[in-house]
GROMACS .gro file of C-alpha atoms in nm:
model
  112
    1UNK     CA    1   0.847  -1.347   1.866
    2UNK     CA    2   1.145  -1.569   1.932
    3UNK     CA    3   0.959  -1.871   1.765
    4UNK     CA    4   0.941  -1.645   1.462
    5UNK     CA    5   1.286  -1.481   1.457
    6UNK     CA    6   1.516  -1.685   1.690
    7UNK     CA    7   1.674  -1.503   2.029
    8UNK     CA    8   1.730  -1.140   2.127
    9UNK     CA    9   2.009  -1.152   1.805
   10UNK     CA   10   1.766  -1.275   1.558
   11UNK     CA   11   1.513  -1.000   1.658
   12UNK     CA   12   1.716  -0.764   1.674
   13UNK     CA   13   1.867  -0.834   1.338
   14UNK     CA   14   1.485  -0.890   1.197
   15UNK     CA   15   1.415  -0.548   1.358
   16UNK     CA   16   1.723  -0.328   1.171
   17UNK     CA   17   1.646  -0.500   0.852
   18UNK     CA   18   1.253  -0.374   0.846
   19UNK     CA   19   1.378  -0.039   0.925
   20UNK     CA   20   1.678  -0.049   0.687
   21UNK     CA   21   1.392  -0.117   0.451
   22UNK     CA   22   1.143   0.123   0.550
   23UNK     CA   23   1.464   0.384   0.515
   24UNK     CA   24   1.499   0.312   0.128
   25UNK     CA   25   1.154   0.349   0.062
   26UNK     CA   26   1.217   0.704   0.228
   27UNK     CA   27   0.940   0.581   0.471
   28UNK     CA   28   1.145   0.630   0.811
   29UNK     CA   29   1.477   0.844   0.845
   30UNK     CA   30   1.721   0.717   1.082
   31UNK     CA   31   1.990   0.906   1.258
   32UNK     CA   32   2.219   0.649   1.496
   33UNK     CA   33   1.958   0.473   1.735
   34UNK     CA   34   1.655   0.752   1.666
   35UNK     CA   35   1.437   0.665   1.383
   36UNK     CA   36   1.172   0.926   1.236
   37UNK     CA   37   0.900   0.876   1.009
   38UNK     CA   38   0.892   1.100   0.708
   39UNK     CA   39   0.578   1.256   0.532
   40UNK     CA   40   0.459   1.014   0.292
   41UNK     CA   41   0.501   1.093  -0.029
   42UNK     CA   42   0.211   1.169  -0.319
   43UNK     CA   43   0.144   0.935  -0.605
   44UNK     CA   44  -0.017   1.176  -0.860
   45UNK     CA   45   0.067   0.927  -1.190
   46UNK     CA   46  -0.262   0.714  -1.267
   47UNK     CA   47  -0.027   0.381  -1.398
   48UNK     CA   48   0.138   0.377  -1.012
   49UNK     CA   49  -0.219   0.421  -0.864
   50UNK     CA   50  -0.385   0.167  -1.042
   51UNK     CA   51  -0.065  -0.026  -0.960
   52UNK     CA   52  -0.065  -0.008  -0.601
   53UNK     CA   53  -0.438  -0.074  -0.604
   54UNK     CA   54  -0.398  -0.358  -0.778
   55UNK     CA   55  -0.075  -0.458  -0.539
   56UNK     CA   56  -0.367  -0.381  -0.223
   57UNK     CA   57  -0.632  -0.616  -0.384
   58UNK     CA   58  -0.389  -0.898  -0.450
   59UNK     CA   59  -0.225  -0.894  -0.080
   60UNK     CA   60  -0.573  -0.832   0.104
   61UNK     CA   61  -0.740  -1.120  -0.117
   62UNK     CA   62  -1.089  -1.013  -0.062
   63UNK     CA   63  -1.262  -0.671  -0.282
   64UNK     CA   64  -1.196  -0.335  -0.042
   65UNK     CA   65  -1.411  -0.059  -0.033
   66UNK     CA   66  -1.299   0.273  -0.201
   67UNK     CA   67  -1.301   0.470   0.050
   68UNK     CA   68  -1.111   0.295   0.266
   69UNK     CA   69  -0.790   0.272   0.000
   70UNK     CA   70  -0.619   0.611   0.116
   71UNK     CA   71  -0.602   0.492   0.499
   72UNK     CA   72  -0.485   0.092   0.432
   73UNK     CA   73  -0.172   0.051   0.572
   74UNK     CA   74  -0.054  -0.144   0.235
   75UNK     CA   75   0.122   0.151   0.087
   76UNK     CA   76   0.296   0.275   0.343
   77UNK     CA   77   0.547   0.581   0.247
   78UNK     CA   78   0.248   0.688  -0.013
   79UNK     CA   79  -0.073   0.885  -0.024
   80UNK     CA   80  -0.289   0.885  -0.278
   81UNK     CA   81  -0.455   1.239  -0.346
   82UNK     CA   82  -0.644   1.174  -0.671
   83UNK     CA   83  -0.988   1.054  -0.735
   84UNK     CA   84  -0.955   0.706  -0.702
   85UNK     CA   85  -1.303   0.606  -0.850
   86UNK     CA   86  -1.202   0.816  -1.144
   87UNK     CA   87  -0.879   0.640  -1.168
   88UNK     CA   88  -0.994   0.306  -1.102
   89UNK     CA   89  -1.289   0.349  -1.350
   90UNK     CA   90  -1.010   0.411  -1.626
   91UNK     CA   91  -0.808   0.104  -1.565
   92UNK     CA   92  -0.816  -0.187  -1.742
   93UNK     CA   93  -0.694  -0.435  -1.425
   94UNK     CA   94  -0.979  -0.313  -1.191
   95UNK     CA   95  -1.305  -0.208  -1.172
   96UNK     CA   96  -1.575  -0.060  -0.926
   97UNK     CA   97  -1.863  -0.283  -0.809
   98UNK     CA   98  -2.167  -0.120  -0.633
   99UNK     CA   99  -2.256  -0.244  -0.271
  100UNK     CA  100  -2.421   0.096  -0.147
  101UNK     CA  101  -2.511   0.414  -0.222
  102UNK     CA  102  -2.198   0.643  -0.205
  103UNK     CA  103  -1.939   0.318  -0.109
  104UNK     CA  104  -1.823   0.169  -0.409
  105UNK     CA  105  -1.598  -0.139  -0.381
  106UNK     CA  106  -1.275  -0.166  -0.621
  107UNK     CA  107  -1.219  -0.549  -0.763
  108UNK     CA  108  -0.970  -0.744  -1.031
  109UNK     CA  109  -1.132  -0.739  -1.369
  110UNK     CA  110  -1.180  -1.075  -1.496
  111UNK     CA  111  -0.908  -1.200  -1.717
  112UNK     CA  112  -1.063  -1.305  -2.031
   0.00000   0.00000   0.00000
């Protein structure tokens, strides 16, 4: 850890600016030196679904299955309560490959 953010100081600083962060994404309330984690909050618009899907693909580099989207730690502070093969089958930056029966994977559409 100190290799990757200097002393106790630099930690500590590295520390309070992750949860400063985590604060204004409403992720993690903190009150003085106690810091809570808030219920996530639900992304019922298809654009920011598709969005953070996309965002998930793009950091994880490799296709993910579709079930496994809602319980990636990517998006944090945000749940994602709609049919996500629905909504991924309506955008135009992703689509749904078949590996198995019932386990769909979600990839970046080709750019053309």
């Amino acid at each position: 850890m100190s290799a990757i953010c200097g002393g106790r100081e630099g930690a500590r600083r590295t520390t309070s600016v992750v949860i400063q962060s985590r604060a204004s994404w409403r992720a993690v309330q903190r009150v003085g030196k106690h810091v809570t984690r808030l219920a996530p909050t639900a992304i019922t618009s298809d654009e920011l679904t598709d969005w953070l899907i996309e965002t998930a693909l793009r950091y994880v580099g490799k296709l993910i299955l579709v079930p496994a989207l809602p319980s990636l730690p990517l998006p944090l502070p945000f749940t994602l309560p709609q049919p996500l093969a629905y909504v991924i089958s309506n955008s135009p930056h992703l689509q749904l490959r078949p590996e198995k029966p019932g386990c769909p994977l979600v990839a970046l559409r080709a750019v053309r």
